[in-house]
PDB file of C-alpha atoms in Angstrom:
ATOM      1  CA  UNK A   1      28.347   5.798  26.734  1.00  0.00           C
ATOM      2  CA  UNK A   2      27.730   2.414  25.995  1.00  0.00           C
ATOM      3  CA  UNK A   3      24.067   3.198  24.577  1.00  0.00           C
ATOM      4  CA  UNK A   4      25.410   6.120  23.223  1.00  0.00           C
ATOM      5  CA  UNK A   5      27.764   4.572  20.749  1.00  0.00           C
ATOM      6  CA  UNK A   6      24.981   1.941  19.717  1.00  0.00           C
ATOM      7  CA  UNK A   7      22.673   5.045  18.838  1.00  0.00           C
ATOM      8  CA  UNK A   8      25.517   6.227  16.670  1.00  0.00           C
ATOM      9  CA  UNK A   9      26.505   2.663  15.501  1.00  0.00           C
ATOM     10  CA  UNK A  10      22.805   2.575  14.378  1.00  0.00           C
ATOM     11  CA  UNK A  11      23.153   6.145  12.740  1.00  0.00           C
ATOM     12  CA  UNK A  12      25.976   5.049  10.854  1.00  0.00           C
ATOM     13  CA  UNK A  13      24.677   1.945   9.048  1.00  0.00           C
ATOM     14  CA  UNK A  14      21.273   3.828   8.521  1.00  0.00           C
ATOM     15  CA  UNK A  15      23.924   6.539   6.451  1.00  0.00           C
ATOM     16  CA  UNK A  16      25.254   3.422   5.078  1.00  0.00           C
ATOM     17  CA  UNK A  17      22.065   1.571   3.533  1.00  0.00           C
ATOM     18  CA  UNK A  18      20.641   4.944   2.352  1.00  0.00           C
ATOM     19  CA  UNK A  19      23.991   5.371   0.550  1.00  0.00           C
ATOM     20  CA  UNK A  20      23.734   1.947  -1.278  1.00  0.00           C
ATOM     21  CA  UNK A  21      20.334   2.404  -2.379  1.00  0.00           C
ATOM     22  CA  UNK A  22      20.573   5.413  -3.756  1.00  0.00           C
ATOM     23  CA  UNK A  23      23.944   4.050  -5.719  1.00  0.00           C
ATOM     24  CA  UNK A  24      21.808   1.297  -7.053  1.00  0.00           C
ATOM     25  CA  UNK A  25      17.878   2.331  -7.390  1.00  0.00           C
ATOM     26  CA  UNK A  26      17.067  -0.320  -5.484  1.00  0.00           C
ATOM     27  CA  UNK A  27      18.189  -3.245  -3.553  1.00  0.00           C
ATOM     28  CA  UNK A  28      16.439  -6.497  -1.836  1.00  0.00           C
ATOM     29  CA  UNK A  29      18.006  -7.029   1.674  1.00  0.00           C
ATOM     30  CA  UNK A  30      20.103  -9.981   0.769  1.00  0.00           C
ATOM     31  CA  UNK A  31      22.092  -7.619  -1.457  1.00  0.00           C
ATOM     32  CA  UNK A  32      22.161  -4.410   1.263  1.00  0.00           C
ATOM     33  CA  UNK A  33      23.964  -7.480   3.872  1.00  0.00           C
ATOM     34  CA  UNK A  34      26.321  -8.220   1.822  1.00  0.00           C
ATOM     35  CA  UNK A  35      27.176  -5.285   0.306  1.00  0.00           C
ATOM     36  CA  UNK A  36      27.306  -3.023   3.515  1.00  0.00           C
ATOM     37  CA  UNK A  37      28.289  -5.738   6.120  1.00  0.00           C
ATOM     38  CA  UNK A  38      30.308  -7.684   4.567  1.00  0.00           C
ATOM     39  CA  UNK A  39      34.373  -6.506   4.502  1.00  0.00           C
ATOM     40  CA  UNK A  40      35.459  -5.179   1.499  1.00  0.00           C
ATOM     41  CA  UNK A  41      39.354  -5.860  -0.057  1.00  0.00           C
ATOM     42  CA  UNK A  42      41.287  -3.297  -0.343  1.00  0.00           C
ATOM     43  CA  UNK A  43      42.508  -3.794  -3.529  1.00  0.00           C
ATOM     44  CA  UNK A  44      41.944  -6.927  -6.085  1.00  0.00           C
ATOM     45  CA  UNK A  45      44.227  -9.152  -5.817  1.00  0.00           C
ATOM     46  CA  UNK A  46      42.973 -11.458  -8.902  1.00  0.00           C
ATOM     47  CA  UNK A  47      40.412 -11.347 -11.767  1.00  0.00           C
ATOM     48  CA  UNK A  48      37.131 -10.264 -11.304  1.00  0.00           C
ATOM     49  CA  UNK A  49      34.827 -13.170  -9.881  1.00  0.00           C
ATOM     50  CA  UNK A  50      31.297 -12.294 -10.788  1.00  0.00           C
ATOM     51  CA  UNK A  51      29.825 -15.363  -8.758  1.00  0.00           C
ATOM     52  CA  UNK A  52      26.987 -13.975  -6.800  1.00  0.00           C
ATOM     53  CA  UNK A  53      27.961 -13.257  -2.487  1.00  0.00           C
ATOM     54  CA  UNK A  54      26.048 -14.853   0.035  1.00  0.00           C
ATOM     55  CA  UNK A  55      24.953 -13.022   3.073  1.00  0.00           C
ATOM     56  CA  UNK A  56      25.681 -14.262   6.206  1.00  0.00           C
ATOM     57  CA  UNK A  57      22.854 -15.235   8.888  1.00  0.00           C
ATOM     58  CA  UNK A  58      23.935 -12.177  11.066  1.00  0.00           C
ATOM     59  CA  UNK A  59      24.373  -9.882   8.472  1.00  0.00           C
ATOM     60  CA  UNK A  60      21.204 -10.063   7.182  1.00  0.00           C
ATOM     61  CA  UNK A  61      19.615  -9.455  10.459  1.00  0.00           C
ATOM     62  CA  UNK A  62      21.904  -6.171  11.055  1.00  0.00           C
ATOM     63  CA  UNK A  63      20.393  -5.178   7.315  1.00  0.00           C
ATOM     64  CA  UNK A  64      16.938  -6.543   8.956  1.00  0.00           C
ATOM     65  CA  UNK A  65      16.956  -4.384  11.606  1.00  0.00           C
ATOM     66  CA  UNK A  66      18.457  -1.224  10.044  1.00  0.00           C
ATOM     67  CA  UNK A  67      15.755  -1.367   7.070  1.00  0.00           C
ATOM     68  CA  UNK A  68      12.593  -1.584  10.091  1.00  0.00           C
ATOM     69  CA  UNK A  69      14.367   1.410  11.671  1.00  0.00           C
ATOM     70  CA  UNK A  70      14.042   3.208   8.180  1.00  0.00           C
ATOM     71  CA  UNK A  71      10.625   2.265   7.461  1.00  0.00           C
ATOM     72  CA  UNK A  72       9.525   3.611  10.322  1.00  0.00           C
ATOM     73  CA  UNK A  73      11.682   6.505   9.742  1.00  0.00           C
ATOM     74  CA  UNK A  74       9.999   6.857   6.529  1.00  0.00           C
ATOM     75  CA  UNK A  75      13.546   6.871   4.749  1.00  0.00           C
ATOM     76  CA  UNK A  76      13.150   4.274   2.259  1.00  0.00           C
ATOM     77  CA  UNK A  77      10.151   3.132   0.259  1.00  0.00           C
ATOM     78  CA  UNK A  78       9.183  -0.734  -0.280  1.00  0.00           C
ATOM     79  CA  UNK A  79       7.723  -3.209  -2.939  1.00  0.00           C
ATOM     80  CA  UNK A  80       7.386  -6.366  -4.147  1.00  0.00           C
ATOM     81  CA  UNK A  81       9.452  -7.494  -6.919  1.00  0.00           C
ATOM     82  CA  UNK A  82       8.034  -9.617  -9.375  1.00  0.00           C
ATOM     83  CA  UNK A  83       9.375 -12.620  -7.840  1.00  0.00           C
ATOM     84  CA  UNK A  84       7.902 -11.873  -4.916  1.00  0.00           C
ATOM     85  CA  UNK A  85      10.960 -10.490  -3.574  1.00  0.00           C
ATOM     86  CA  UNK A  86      11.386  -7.482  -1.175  1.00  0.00           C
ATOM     87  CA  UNK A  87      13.118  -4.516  -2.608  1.00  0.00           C
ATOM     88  CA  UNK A  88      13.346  -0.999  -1.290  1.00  0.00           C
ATOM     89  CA  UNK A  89      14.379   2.481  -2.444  1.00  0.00           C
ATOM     90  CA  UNK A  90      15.337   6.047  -1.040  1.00  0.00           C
ATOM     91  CA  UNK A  91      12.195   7.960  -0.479  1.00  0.00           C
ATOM     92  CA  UNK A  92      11.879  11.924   0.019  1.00  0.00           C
ATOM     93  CA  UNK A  93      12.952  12.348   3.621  1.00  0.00           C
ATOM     94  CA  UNK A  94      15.748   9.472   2.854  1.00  0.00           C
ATOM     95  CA  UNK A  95      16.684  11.368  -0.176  1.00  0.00           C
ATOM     96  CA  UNK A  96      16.562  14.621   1.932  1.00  0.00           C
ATOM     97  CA  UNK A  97      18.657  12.773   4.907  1.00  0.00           C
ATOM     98  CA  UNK A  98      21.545  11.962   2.599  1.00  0.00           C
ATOM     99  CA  UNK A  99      21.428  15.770   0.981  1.00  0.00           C
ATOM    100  CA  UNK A 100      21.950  17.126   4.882  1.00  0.00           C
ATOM    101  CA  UNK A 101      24.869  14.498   5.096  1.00  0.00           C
ATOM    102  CA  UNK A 102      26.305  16.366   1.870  1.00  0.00           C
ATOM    103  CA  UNK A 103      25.607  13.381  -0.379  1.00  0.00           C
ATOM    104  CA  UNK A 104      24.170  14.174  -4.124  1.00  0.00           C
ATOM    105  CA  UNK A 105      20.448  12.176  -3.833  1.00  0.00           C
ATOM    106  CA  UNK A 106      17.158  11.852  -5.162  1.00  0.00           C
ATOM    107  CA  UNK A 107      14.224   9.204  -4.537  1.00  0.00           C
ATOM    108  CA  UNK A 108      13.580   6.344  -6.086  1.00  0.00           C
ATOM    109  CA  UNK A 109       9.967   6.039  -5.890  1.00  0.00           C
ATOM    110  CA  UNK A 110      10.242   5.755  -9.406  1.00  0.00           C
ATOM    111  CA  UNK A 111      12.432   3.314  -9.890  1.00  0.00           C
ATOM    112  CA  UNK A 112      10.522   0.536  -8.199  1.00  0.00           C
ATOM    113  CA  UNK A 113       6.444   1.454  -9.404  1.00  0.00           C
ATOM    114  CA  UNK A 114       6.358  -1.189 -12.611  1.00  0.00           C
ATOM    115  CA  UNK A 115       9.014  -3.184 -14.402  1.00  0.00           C
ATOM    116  CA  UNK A 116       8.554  -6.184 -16.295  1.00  0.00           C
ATOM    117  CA  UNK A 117      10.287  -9.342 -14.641  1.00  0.00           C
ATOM    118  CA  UNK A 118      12.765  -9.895 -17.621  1.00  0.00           C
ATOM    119  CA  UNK A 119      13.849  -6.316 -16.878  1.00  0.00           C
ATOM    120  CA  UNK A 120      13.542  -6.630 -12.766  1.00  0.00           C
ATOM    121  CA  UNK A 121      15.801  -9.890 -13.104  1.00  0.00           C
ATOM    122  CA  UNK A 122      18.454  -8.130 -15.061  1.00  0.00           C
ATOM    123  CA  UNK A 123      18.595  -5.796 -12.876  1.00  0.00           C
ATOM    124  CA  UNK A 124      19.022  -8.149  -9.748  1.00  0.00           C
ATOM    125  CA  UNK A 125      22.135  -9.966 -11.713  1.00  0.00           C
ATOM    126  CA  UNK A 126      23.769  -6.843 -12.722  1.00  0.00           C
ATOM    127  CA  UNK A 127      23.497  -5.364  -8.912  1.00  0.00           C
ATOM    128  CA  UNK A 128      24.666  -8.713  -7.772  1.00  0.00           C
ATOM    129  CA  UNK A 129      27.627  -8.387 -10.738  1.00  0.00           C
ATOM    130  CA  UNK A 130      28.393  -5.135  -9.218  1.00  0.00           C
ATOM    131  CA  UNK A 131      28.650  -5.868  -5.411  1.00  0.00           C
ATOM    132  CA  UNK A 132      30.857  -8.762  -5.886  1.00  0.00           C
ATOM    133  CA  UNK A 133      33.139  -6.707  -7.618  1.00  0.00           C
ATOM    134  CA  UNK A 134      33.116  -4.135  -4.546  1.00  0.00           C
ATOM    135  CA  UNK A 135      33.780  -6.705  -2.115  1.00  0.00           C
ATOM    136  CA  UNK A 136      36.728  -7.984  -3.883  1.00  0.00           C
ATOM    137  CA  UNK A 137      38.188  -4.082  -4.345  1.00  0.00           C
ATOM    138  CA  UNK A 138      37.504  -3.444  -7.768  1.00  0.00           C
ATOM    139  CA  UNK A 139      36.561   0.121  -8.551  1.00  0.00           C
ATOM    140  CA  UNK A 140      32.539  -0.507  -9.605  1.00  0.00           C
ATOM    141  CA  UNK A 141      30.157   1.850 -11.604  1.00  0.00           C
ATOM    142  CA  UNK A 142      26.477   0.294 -11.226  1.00  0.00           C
ATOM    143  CA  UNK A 143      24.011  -0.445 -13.858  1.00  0.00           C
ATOM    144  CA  UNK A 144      21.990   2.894 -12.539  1.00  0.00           C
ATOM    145  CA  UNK A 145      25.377   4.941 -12.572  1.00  0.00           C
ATOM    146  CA  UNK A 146      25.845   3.808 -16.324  1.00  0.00           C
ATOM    147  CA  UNK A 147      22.603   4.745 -17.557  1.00  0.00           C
ATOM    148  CA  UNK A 148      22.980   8.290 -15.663  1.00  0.00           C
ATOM    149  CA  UNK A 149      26.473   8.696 -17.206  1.00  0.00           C
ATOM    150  CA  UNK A 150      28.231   8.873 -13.933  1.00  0.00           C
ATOM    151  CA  UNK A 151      30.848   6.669 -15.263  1.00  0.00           C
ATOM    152  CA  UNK A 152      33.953   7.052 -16.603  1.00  0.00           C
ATOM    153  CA  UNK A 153      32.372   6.725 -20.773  1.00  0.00           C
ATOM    154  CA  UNK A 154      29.758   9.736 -19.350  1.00  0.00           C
ATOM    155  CA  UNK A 155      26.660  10.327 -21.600  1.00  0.00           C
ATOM    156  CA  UNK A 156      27.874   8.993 -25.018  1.00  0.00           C
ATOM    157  CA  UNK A 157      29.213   6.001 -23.812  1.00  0.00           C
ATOM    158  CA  UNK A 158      32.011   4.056 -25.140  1.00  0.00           C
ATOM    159  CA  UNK A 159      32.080   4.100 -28.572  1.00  0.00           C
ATOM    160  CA  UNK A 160      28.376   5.236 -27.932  1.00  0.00           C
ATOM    161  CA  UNK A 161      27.907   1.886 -25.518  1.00  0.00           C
ATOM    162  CA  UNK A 162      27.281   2.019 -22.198  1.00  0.00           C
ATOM    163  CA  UNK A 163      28.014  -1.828 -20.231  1.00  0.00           C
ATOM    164  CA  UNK A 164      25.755  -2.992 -17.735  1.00  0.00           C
ATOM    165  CA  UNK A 165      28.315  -3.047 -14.969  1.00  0.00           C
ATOM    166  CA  UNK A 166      32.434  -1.412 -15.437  1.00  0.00           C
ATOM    167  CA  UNK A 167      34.926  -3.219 -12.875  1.00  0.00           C
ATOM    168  CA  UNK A 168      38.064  -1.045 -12.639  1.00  0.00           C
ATOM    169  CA  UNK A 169      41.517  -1.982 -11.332  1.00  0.00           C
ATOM    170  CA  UNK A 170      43.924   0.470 -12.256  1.00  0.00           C
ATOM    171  CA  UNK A 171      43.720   1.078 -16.159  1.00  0.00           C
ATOM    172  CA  UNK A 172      42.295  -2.077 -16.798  1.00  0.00           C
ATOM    173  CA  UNK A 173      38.752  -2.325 -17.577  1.00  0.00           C
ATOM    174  CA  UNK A 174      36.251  -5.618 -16.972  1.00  0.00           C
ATOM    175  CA  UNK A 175      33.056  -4.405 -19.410  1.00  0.00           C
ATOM    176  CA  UNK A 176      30.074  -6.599 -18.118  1.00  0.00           C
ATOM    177  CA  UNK A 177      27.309  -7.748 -19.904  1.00  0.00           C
ATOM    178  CA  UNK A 178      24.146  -9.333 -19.016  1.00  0.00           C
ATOM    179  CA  UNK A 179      22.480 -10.988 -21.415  1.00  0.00           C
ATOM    180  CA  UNK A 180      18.907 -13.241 -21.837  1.00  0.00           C
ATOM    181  CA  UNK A 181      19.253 -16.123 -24.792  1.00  0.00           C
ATOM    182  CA  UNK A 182      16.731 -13.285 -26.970  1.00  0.00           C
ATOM    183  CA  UNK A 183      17.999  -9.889 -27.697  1.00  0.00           C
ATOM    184  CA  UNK A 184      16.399  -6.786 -29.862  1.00  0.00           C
ATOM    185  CA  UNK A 185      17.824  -7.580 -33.294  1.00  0.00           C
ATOM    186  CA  UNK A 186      18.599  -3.435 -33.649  1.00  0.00           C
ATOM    187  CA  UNK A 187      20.594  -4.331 -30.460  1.00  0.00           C
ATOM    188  CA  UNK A 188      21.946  -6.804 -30.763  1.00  0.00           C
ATOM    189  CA  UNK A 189      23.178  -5.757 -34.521  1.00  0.00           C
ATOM    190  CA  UNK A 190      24.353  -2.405 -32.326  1.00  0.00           C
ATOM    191  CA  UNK A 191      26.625  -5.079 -30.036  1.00  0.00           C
ATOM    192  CA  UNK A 192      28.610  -6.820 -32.443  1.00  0.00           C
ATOM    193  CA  UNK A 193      29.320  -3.562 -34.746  1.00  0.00           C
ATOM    194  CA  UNK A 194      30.600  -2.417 -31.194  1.00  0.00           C
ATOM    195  CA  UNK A 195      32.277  -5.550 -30.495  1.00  0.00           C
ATOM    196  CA  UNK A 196      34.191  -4.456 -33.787  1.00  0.00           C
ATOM    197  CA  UNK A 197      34.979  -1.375 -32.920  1.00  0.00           C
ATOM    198  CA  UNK A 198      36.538  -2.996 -29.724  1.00  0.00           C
ATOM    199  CA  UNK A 199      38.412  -5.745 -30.997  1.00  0.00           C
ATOM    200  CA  UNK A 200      41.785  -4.180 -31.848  1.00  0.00           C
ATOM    201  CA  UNK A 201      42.469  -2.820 -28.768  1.00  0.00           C
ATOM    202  CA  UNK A 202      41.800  -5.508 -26.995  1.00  0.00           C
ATOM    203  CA  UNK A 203      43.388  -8.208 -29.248  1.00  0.00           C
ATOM    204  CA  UNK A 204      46.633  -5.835 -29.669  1.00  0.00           C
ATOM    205  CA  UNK A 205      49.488  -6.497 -27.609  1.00  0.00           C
ATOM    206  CA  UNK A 206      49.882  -4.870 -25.370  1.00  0.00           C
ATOM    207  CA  UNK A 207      46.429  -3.578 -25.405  1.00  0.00           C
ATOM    208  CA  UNK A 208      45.873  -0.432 -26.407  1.00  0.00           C
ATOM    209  CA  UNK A 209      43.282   2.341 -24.660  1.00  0.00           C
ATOM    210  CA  UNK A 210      40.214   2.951 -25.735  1.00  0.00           C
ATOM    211  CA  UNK A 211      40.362   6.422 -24.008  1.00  0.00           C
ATOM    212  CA  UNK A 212      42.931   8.006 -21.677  1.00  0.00           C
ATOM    213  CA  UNK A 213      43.903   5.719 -18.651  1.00  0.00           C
ATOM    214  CA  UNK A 214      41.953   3.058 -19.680  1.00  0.00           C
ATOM    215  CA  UNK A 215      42.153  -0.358 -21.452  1.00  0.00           C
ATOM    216  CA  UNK A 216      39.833  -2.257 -21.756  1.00  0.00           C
ATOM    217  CA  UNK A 217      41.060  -6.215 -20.424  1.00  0.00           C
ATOM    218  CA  UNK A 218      37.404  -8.118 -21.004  1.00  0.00           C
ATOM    219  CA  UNK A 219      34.575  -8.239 -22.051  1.00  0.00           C
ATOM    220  CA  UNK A 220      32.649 -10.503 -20.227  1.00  0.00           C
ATOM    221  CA  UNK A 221      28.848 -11.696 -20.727  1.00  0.00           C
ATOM    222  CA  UNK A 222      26.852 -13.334 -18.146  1.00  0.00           C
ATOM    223  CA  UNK A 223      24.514 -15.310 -20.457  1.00  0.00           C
ATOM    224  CA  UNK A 224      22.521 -18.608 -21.393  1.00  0.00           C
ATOM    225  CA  UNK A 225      24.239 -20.981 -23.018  1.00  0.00           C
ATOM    226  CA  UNK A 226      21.880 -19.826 -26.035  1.00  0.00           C
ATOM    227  CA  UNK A 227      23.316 -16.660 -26.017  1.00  0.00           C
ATOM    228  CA  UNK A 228      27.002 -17.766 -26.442  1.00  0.00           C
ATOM    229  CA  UNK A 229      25.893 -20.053 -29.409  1.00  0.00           C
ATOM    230  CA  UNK A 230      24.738 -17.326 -30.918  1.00  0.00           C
ATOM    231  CA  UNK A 231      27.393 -14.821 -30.815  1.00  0.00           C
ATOM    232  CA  UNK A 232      30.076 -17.404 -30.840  1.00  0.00           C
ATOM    233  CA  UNK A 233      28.831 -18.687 -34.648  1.00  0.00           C
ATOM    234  CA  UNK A 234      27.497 -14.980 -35.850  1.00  0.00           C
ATOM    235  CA  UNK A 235      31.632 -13.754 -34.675  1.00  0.00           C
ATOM    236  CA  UNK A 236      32.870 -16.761 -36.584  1.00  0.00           C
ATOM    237  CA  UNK A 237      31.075 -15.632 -39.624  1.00  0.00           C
ATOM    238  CA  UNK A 238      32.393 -12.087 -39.382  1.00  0.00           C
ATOM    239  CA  UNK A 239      35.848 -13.602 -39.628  1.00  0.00           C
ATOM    240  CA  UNK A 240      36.903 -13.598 -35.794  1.00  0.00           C
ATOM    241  CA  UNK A 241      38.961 -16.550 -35.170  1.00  0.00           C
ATOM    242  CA  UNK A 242      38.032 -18.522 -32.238  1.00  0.00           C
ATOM    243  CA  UNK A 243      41.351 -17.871 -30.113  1.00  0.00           C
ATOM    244  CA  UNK A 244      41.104 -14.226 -30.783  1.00  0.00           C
ATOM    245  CA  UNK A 245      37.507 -14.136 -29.767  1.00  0.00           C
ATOM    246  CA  UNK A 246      38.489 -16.109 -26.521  1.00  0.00           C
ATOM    247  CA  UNK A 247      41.212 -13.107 -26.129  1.00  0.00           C
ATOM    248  CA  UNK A 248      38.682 -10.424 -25.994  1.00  0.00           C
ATOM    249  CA  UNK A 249      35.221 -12.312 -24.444  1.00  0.00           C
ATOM    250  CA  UNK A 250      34.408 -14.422 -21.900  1.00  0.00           C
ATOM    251  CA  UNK A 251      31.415 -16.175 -21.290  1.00  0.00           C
ATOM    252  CA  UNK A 252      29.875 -17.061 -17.802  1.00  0.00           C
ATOM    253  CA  UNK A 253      26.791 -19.452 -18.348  1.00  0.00           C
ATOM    254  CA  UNK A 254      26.095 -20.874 -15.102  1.00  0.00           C
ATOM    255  CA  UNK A 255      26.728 -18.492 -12.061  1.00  0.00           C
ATOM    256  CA  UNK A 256      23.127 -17.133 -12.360  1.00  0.00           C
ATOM    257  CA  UNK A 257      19.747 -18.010 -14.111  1.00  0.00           C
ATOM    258  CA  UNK A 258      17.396 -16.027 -16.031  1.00  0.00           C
ATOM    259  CA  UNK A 259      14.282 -17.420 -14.232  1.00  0.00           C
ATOM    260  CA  UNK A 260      12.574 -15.492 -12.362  1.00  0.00           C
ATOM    261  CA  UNK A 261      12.912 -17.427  -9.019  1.00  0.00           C
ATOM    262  CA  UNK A 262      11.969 -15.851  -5.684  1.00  0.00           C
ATOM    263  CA  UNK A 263      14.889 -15.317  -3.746  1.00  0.00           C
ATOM    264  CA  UNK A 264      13.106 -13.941  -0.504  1.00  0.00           C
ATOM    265  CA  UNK A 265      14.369 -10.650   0.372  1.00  0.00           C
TER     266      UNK A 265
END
């Protein structure tokens, strides 16, 4: 019995890593401990925290182990960030393992060929955005889920914007944004014209939705200090008052850097 249940145990958490990966694109090991061993709330119970998890010494060798079991399984595919970093992906038969559970999947062989390492390191914040906000209960859609349109804005976005990472609770929306010191001036010019569009409902009180069921609470960027400057002084010169920007944005400077350090797996 006893071996029994550790074959289905094992089962289980292969179901479980397969799952996450294919939520995300891809994920380095750090991220698949915390996000599949570590307990989850129930509920929030507070504002979103954004501060990157930190897996624990035994759950990163339960994510160890159940990634060698599906490498040898052929389930997921492997690379090297470009950090150095470990990530992996669904492949085929993982893709194909998931479809016999019932699950909607695909492989992401794609996903992880070539990416620059501004691009690869945006990525890793916004993933690590999104799991904290799972672990503390917050309804989640991914960066990957966004830019599919499996999200609550679908296709067209919001406005025509899509966030990097939605937190739910409820009706209230956390829109997440993560954001290097430079930006694509058509881009950036396409931000604050939707930062615009935004600001009534979120400065009106109460709030008011920005589609049915929803309102959105914050918009928060995860940024350089550069960054902030910048928007800060270009809002200012729009006509945005400094409390009513502080109402509608927050800025978090310092819970992750835009270097691309290796983190190990």
């Amino acid at each position: 019995m006893k071996s029994n249940d550790g074959r289905q145990l094992a089962a289980a958490n292969e179901i479980r890593v397969l799952r996450a990966l294919n939520r995300f694109g891809w994920l380095r090991t750090r991220d698949l401990a915390v996000l599949v061993w570590q307990r989850w709330a129930h509920r929030p119970t507070d504002e979103p925290c954004l501060a990157p998890l930190k897996a624990t010494a035994s759950n990163l060798r339960m994510a160890q182990r159940t990634l060698r079991r599906l490498l040898v399984q052929r389930m997921v595919l492997r690379a090297a960030g470009p950090d150095g970093s470990q990530i992996y992906a669904v492949s085929e038969p993982g893709a194909r393992r998931l479809q016999d559970a019932g699950l909607t999947a695909s492989s992401g062989k794609d996903l992880i060929r070539s990416f620059s390492a501004g691009h690869f390191r945006h990525r890793c914040i916004a993933n690590e955005v999104a799991i904290a906000g799972i672990v503390q209960g917050f309804k989640v859609s991914t960066e990957r889920e966004i830019a599919r349109g499996l999200w609550a804005g679908g296709e067209m976005g919001l406005a025509g914007k899509k966030p990097d990472v939605l937190l739910r609770a409820g009706r209230h929306w956390t829109v997440v944004e993560v954001e290097r010191s430079r930006r694509n001036s058509v881009d950036y010019k396409a931000l604050v014209l939707w930062l615009a569009w935004v600001r009534p409902y979120v400065s009106a009180t109460p709030q008011r939705e920005v589609m049915p069921g929803a309102v959105v609470a914050k918009i928060v960027f995860v940024c350089t200090e550069a960054f902030e400057r910048r928007l800060r002084a270009d809002l200012s010169e729009l006509g945005w008052r400094a409390d009513e920007a502080d109402k509608v944005i927050a800025y978090k400077t310092r819970l992750y850097t835009f270097q691309n350090i290796n983190f190990g797996n």
